[in-house]
Amino acid sequence: MLFYILFIVGGLDWQVLKTENLVIIYKPGYEYEALQTLFNLEYYRVNVISLTGHNPRRVPVVLEDVGLLSNGYADPFFYNIHIFTNPPNFDYYLEGGEDWFRNVGVHEFTHIAHMTRTAGLSRLLTNAFGSVFQPNMYAPGWLIEGITVYAESQISPYEGRLNDGFFNSYLERRVAQGEVPTLVEVTNEPLSFPYGKIYLYGGEFFDFLAKKYGRESFARFFQVYGSHFWAPITPLLPFLGVDRAASKVYGKRFPALFSEWRDYLKGQPMEKDYKATRLTCGGWYIPTMVSYQHKIYYVREKPIKLGCFRYRILVQLMEYDLKTKKEKVFATIESWLTTKMRLHKNILYFCTAELQHTKNNIYLNGWGITSVLKKIDLDSKRSERLFSDEIRTFCILDDSTIIYIKNRKGDFGSEIWLATSRKRKKLFEIEYLINDIATDGKKFVVAAKRRFENTDLYFLDLVTGKLELIVSTPWSEGGLDFIDEDLLGFIANYDGRHYPYLAELGDSLKIWRNAETGLVNSFVLFDSALIFSGLDINGFDLYITRYPAELYELKPAEPSPAPDFASLDLQIRRGNYFDIAQTLYPAVRIPIFLPTDSTFRKWLYSAVIAGADATGENFYWSWIGYDPGAVDPILRMGLQSYFFSPLVWELFYEFHKRLNIYISHTLYRRLHYGISDITLGIALNGWENFMRKEIVPQISCTGKMPYGNYFGNLSLYYERQHFYSTIDRTGIKGTMGINKILFNGEIRFLINGFYDPQNPDQVSISIRGYDYLKVPKAATFTAEYSHPLLKLRSGFWNPNVYFEDFIGICFFDYAVLPDNEDCLSGGVALGLETKMGFNFIQLLPQIGLAVNRDRAIKIIFGCQVSPAGQSDKRILN
């Protein structure tokens, strides 16, 4: 009892700040982040209201610490916003961001204002029956994200993705190569570069609409579409919903509007063609690179399609030999990099993402991202793990001492730390947020920023902790590296273009630039050549060109004004857990009336109710009803709770028939190779009017390999008459498997086994080429290889259907059954990746042939249905 009381008290430690418009929910120790979120949202909410035409009230905003993960999300269904507290830094390209809480707050608040906008009958239905009748939720991803990217980019000319430069540069490359995106492609996001295409294309499309039709048209469109109470069918038939609303506001449907946008893109001035020689053709992302001797070392991150809606992201340290002009994989890396790489002598240093269970969040059930600093000897290939911390950026001194930067706790700014082989200690704190640091062994240069500004370049004095300004602009600088003494290399998006720069840090500052590279996110100088990671339509690759030779003069630019929070007339009050409990009010409350016979004289009267609290700790649903022809009322309900985190509770109850309770606890979770997850669970089940009762302890384990993973789970089933079950029963069930990338496909081996002879409900097993078999015990083995065969990448807007890739499958199934019987079969199948309804639904129709041991041929048909987003993606929202 004491154990659970402590858990309950721990779950009630949420703190609340609230105004007339917002309810900010946070854990102790995060009041600074809560106040920044509140002030920014209150100050800029009028911008969002003007843009969307909607004023959401009492919006719950939950702050979560997920470590070094920077993100946020809005849930219009259960009406809340979640914001991660870490300000972003390292990424695939340099993105301007003057204030994290302003940027993410405006983005997510725009989601809520847009998707909860209703009008007419839709508003009445939403008020009566819940959020399922909010039409603006039923829109393609590019529309949902496009308006938010546009909104975040209107705050300041130096913030937001439309002002950064990457979006424009990528679209220019597509236009130059005749690959202008189509409406069908944008809507369905095939597996192709870049990640987050709906943000890119959606934001740029909304920017075009604003320029041609005026930004005030957005509010009119959201109002018109918000009145379409039939919107749930729109994802399948857009002409009945979003197209109809677009015709009223813009005079034409979205296919015609997209054609206008495509023509507009073709007519825009474009960056010069690269005057560089391409060295590699791998594409996707190259976030960081260094040079050693005559070789270039860089990290490439790219997804590999494995099968039907399955892909795995590979992170590889690559080596390119400038003499032989050959590229090879030098090493595989367990997870994505959280910092740029640093080279000291022959040792390469870098940080990878890792998980630790010390964070205040529900999103990952208390797990959060941290950095692990590692080093690799480039001569011997020996690697070593040094230490783990929330490293934002770092540099290496001549004696291998490490200076690294962390976020300042509970305030804006940075902590500067020193690490040797024996100890780590904090040197001091400063009121600047440092995004990057570099040293030549004597001088330290940082890219640091004050609140509501982008980074500037400073000298950092490690003795006094003072900063001395080198370069100040409203734009962003990063990717710092000393090329030579007094010669600093960096990347900046001056004028919204990402170019490589060299700064001579002598008595008089001189800056040199190469503007013939296109967008660059990392570079090195080697002999008389500039080698850089340049952008093309399939991603980044290595290019080589001449030294930067153009003297660059910084242009004067007016900085954006900081918000005047003092002008806000706010009445801030403190709340408590009852403010969170109020959010449990059902978001869905739909009555359902159905006839129970052909005469329509008898009817089922029922209702579906569902809700969740704003924190995401508790979710519930129920179906309650009355059938005049049945003895018992209808009552089915489910509950999932993270309230006792790290324990997770799940419950299902059906009146007088079934009760299932499942409790799980993840003991261990990591991103590195080897064992990556260990979870314990126990299920308590009752069924057959609760005459049968069982206890099922469980354990599951997963592990990672450089090009695959393995997994296993074991369940034990206990029924005893002295537990008031009708039988005595002991059973066991287990699974083991391994997946491995092979020839750009995936080979999978799976072993299933169970022994449950005392169970009167025998288990069904499926062996392709046979009918379903019910047996008390069995062992099965499956070997399967899947491989992409053909990229279709085509479909229709009306009806909204998209065909991505054909996937070929070869398989072998084998089963050992009681009495030494066995079944075996082999065959082939073809699957077609099919997306429907704005990519909300993924279908996998399959057809194939199976030949069993009796040489009988059986045709296999099947179709799997799943919501989008179930692929093997890394932990990013």
PDB file of C-alpha atoms in Angstrom, residues 124-133 585-592 607-610:
ATOM      1  CA  LEU A 124     -23.410  22.145 -33.199  1.00  0.00           C
ATOM      2  CA  LEU A 125     -22.426  18.508 -33.776  1.00  0.00           C
ATOM      3  CA  THR A 126     -18.991  19.061 -32.221  1.00  0.00           C
ATOM      4  CA  ASN A 127     -20.482  20.737 -29.148  1.00  0.00           C
ATOM      5  CA  ALA A 128     -22.972  17.919 -28.758  1.00  0.00           C
ATOM      6  CA  PHE A 129     -21.032  14.809 -29.724  1.00  0.00           C
ATOM      7  CA  GLY A 130     -17.356  15.670 -29.573  1.00  0.00           C
ATOM      8  CA  SER A 131     -14.278  16.368 -31.634  1.00  0.00           C
ATOM      9  CA  VAL A 132     -14.857  13.670 -34.237  1.00  0.00           C
ATOM     10  CA  PHE A 133     -17.044  16.211 -36.087  1.00  0.00           C
ATOM     11  CA  TYR A 585     -14.192  15.171 -19.984  1.00  0.00           C
ATOM     12  CA  PRO A 586     -15.148  12.878 -22.903  1.00  0.00           C
ATOM     13  CA  ALA A 587     -13.875  14.125 -26.251  1.00  0.00           C
ATOM     14  CA  VAL A 588     -16.138  11.601 -28.004  1.00  0.00           C
ATOM     15  CA  ARG A 589     -19.763  11.081 -26.981  1.00  0.00           C
ATOM     16  CA  ILE A 590     -21.603   9.654 -29.959  1.00  0.00           C
ATOM     17  CA  PRO A 591     -25.027   7.987 -29.717  1.00  0.00           C
ATOM     18  CA  ILE A 592     -25.478   4.934 -31.933  1.00  0.00           C
ATOM     19  CA  ALA A 607     -23.311   5.372 -27.130  1.00  0.00           C
ATOM     20  CA  VAL A 608     -19.545   5.469 -27.575  1.00  0.00           C
ATOM     21  CA  ILE A 609     -17.591   7.594 -25.098  1.00  0.00           C
ATOM     22  CA  ALA A 610     -13.831   8.251 -25.138  1.00  0.00           C
TER      23      ALA A 610
END
